[in-house]
XYZ file of C-alpha atoms in Angstrom:
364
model
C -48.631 -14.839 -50.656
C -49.367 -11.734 -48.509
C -47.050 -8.913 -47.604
C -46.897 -10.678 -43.540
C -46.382 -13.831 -45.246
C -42.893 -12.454 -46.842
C -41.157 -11.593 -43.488
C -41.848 -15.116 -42.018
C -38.593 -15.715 -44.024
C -35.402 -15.439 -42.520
C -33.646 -14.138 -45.661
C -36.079 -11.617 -46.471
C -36.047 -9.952 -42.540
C -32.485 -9.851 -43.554
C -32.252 -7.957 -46.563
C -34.933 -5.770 -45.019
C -32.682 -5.060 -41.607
C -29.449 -4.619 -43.843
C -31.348 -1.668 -46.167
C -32.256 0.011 -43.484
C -29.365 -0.347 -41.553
C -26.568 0.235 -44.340
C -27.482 3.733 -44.893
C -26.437 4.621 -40.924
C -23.361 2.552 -40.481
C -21.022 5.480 -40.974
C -23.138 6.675 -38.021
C -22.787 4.097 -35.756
C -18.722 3.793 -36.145
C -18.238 7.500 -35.544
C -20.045 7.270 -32.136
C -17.911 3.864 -31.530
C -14.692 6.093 -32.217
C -15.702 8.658 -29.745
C -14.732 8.467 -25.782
C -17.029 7.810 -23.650
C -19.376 10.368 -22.782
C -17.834 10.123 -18.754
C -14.576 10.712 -20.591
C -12.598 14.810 -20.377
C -9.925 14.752 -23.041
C -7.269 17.948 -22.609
C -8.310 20.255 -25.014
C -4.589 21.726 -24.977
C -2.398 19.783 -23.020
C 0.871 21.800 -23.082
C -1.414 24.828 -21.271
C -3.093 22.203 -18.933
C 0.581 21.254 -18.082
C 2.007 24.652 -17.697
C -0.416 25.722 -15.681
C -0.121 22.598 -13.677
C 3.461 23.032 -14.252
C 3.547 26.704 -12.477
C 1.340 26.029 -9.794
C 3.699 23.263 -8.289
C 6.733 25.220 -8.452
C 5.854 27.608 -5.399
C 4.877 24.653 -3.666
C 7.711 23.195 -3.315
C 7.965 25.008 0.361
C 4.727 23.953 1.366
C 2.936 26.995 2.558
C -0.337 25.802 2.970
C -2.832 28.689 1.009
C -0.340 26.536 -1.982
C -1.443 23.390 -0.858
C -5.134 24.503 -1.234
C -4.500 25.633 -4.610
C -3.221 22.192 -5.798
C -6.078 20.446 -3.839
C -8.377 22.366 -5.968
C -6.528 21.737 -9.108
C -6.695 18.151 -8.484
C -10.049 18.710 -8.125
C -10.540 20.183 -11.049
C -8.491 18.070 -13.424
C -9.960 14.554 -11.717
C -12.195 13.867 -13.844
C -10.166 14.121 -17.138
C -8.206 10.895 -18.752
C -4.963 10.269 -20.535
C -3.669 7.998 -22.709
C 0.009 6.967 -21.279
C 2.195 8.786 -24.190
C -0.139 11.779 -22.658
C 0.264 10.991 -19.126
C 4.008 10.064 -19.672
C 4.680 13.904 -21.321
C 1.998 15.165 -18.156
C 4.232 14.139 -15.599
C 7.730 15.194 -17.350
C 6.341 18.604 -17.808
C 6.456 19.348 -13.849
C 8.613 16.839 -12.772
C 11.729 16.310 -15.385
C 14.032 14.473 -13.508
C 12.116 11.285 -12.452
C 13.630 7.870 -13.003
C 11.940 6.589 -15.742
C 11.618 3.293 -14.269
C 9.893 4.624 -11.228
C 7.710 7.007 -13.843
C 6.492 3.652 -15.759
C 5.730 1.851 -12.781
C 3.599 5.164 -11.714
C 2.074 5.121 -14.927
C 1.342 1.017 -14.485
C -0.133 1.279 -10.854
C -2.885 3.845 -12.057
C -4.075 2.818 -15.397
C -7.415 1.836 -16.140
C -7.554 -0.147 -19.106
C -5.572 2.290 -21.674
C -6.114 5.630 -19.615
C -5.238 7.212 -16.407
C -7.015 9.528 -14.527
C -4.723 12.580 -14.613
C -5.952 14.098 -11.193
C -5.144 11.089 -9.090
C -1.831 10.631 -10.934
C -1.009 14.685 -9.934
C -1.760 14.215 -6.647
C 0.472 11.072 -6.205
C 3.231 12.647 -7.753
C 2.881 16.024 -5.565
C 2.684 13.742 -2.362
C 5.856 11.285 -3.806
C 7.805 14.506 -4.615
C 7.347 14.921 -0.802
C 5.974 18.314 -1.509
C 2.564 17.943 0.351
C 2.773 15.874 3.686
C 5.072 14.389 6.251
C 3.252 11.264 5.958
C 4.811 7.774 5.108
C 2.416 4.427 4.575
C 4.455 1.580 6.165
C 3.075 -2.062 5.088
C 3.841 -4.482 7.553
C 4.973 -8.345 6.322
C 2.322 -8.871 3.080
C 4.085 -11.917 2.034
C 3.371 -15.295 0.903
C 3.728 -16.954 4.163
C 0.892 -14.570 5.746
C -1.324 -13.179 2.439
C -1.156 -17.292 0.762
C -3.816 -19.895 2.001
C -0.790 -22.078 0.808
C 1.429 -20.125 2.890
C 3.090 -21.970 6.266
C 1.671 -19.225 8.265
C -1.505 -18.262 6.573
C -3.678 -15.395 7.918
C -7.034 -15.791 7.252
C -8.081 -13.597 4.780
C -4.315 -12.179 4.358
C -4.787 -12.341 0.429
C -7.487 -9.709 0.440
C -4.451 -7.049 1.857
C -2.229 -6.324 -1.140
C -5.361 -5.184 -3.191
C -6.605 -2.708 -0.870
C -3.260 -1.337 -0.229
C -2.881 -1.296 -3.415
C -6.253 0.833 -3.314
C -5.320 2.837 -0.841
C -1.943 4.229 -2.618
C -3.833 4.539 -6.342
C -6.152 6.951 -4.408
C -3.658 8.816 -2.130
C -0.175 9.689 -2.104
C 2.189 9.381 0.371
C 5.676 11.117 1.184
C 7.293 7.922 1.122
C 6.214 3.971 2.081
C 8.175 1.503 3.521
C 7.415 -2.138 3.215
C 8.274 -4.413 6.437
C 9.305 -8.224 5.749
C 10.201 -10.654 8.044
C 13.371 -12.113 7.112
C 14.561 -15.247 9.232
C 17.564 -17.471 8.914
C 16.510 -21.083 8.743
C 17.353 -21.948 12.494
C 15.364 -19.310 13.553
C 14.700 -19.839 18.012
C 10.797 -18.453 17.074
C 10.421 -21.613 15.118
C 8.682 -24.479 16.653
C 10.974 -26.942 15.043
C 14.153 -25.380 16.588
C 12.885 -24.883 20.096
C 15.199 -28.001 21.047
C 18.300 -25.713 19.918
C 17.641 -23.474 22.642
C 17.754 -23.455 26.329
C 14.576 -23.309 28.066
C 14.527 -21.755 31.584
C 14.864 -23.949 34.199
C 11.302 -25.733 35.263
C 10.266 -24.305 32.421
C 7.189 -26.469 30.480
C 8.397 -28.156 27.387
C 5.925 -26.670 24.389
C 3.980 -29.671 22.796
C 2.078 -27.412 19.838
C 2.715 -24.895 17.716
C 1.449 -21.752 19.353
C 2.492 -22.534 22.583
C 5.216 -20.384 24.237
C 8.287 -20.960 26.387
C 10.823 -18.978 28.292
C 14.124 -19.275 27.489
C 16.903 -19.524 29.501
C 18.131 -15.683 29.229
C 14.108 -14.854 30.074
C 12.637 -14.136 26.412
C 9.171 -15.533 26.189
C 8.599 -16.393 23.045
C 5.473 -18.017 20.929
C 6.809 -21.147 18.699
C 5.374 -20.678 15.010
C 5.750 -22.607 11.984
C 8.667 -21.758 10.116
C 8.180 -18.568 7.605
C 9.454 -16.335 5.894
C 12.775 -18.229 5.792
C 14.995 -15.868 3.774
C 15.021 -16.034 -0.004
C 12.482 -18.465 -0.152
C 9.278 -18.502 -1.797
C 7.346 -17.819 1.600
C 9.389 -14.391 2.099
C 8.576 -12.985 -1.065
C 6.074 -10.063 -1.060
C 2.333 -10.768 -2.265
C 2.718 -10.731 -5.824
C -0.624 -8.632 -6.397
C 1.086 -5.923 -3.761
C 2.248 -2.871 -5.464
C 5.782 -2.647 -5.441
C 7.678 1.287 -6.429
C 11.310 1.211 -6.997
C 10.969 4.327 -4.405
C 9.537 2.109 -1.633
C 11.701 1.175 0.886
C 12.026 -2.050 2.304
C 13.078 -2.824 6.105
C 13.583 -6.499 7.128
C 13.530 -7.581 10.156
C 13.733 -10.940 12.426
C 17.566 -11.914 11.287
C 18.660 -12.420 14.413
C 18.201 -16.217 14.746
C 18.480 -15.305 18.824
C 15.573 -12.746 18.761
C 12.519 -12.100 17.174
C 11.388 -9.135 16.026
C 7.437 -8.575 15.394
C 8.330 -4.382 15.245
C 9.399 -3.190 11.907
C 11.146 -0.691 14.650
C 13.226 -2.951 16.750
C 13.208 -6.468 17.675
C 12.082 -8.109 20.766
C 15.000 -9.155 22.793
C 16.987 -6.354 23.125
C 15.962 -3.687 21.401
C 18.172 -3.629 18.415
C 16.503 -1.136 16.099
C 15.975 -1.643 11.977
C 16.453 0.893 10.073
C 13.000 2.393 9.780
C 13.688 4.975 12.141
C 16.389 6.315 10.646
C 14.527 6.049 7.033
C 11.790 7.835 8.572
C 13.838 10.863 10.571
C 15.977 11.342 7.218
C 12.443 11.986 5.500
C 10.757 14.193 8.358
C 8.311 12.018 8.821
C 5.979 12.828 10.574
C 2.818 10.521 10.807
C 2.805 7.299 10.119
C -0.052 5.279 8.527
C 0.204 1.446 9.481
C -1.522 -1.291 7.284
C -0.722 -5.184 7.100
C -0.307 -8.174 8.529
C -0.487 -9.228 11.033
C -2.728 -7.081 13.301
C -2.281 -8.912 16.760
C 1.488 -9.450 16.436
C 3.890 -7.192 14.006
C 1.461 -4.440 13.065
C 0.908 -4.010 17.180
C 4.001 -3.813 18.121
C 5.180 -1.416 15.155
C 2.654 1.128 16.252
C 3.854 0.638 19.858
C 6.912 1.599 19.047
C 5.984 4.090 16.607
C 3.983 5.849 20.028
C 6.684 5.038 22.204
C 9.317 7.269 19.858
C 6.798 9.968 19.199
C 6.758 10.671 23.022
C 10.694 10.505 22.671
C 11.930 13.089 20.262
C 8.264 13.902 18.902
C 8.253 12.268 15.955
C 5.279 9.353 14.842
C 1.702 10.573 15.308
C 0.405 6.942 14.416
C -2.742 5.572 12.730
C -3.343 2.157 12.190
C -5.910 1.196 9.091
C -8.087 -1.024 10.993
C -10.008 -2.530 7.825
C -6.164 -3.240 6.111
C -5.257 -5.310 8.663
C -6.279 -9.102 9.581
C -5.619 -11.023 12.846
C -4.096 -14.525 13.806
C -6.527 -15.030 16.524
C -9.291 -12.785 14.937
C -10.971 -12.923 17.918
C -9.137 -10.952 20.465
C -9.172 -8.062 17.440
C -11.239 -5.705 19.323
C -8.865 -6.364 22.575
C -6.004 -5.476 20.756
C -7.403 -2.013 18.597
C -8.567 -1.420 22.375
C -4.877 -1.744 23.829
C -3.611 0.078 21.391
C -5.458 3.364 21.310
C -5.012 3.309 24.957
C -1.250 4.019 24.234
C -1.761 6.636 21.749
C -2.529 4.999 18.726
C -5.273 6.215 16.877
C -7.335 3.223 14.837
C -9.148 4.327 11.436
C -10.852 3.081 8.479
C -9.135 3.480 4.639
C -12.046 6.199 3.978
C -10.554 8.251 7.035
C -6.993 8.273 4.794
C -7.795 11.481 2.710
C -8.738 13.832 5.825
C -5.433 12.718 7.541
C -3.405 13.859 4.298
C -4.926 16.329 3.815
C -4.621 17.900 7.143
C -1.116 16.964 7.432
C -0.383 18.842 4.562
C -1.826 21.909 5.794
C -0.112 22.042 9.032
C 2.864 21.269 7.230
């Protein structure tokens, strides 16, 4: 039997592999134990975090040569990764008196697999602290009944919105976000099933579909939807995948059963306003960054009104996030981005995001 003739057996190729390859093992597991090569450890946290630490006290005015010199930290520091016991004593070291339930869920939103990249999670913190901009994200109505294909009023493509929110606020920090949900009692008049409880105006034609809209006795046109959003139930609740801060705030809106109220500002019939502009005015807001759903209906008329009080008292320069939002009648989109940058509102992409921040923080 010949030398070639050996390694035609299985158990000999073995034995041969395992010889060779015993010898290196201790090798092999030391490069396994390293980080990636991608991967910047802190050499020496505590002066990372001091440094870090001394650079966002002055800032806390928000003179903008400051604001450039955190920019460029975050810059600097992006690239590096923490474990969470890291990022945990990180964040502590410049900012002591967080909750610690908001700090976990801060932690939560930007890990990636065990680590989390330590210049994003600076820059969110500066911009929650409410030390960089006077911008808040407000997230109109991503909940079940909208985002769900199971949902009673299902949006197409609605379930794709909570991720890139979600997205949107790992990469950038705002001063504050608010959260929009509609929030109707059961025998809500905007329901097509309750139409009969209501008045019409006289001659009036009787609706025969969903969709269809009617004029009530006191003048309110209204379009007749399936019921949502009915409060506490299932269909109110936010999209589970959507990012949820116990610093967010939350405005509801539509509990009137009278009136609706597609503006997270104010509802239709009368003009009874939420809370949001309060929220916002308390915060010195003064941008506002609209994402959500839906884009013909609530997410219009927010930014509407968002305009129509920045020409007020000069508060809300308004953006809406074009590719955040979806439609109910996808179709007229363009119509409606049209109508609304006519009045003011300026319509972006997500990528735009970072420039807006940024420069709102230097004028700041």
């Amino acid at each position: 039997m010949g030398l070639l003739d050996l390694f035609k057996s299985p158990a000999v190729v073995a034995v041969f592999v395992a010889v060779l390859l015993i010898p290196a093992a201790p090798y092999f597991i030391t490069a396994l134990r390293q980080p990636a090569p991608h991967v910047n450890r802190f050499v020496d946290l505590p002066t990372t975090r001091a440094a870090l630490h001394s650079s966002f006290k002055p800032c806390q005015q928000g003179p903008a040569e400051c604001i450039k010199k955190l920019q460029g930290l975050r810059l600097k520091f992006s690239a590096h990764m923490l474990t969470r016991a890291e990022a945990r004593e990180f964040v502590k070291g410049f900012w002591e008196e967080i909750p610690d339930d908001l700090l976990n869920q801060v932690l939560d939103m930007h890990s990636q697999g065990n680590e989390i990249q330590a210049g994003m999670l600076y820059e969110s913190l500066l911009y929650w602290g409410g030390k960089a901009n006077n911008v808040a994200l407000v997230v109109i109505d991503v909940q079940r009944d909208f985002s769900q294909p199971d949902g009673s009023l299902y949006v197409e493509e609605g379930e794709l919105i909570a991720g890139l929110t979600n997205k949107l606020r790992r990469e950038h920090g705002f001063m504050m976000t608010v959260l929009s949900k509609d929030w109707h009692p059961a025998d809500h008049s905007s329901f097509f099933d309750n139409w009969r409880k209501y008045p019409l105006l006289p001659g009036s034609k009787q609706p025969a579909h969903v969709f269809d809209e009617v004029t009530f006795a006191d003048g309110t046109k209204q379009v007749l939807w399936p019921a949502h959003c009915i409060q506490n139930s299932l269909g109110s609740q936010l999209d589970p995948a959507l990012i949820q801060l116990v610093s967010d705030q939350i405005v509801f809106k539509g509990l009137d059963p009278h009136a609706d109220s597609y503006s997270a500002f104010r509802d239709v019939k009368d003009g009874t306003d939420t809370p949001l502009d309060q929220m916002l005015k308390k915060q010195k807001v003064k941008t506002v960054i609209i994402v959500g759903l839906a884009l013909d209906f609530c997410v219009r008329w927010t930014a509407e009104h968002a305009v129509k009080n920045s020409k007020e008292d000069g508060h809300y320069e308004t953006y809406v996030v074009a590719d955040l939002t979806r439609a109910v009648f996808e179709g007229n989109r363009a119509d409606v981005l049209a109508a609304l940058e006519k009045q003011g509102v300026k319509i972006i992409q997500s990528a735009d995001v970072g420039r807006i921040l940024a420069e709102a923080a230097a004028a700041k």
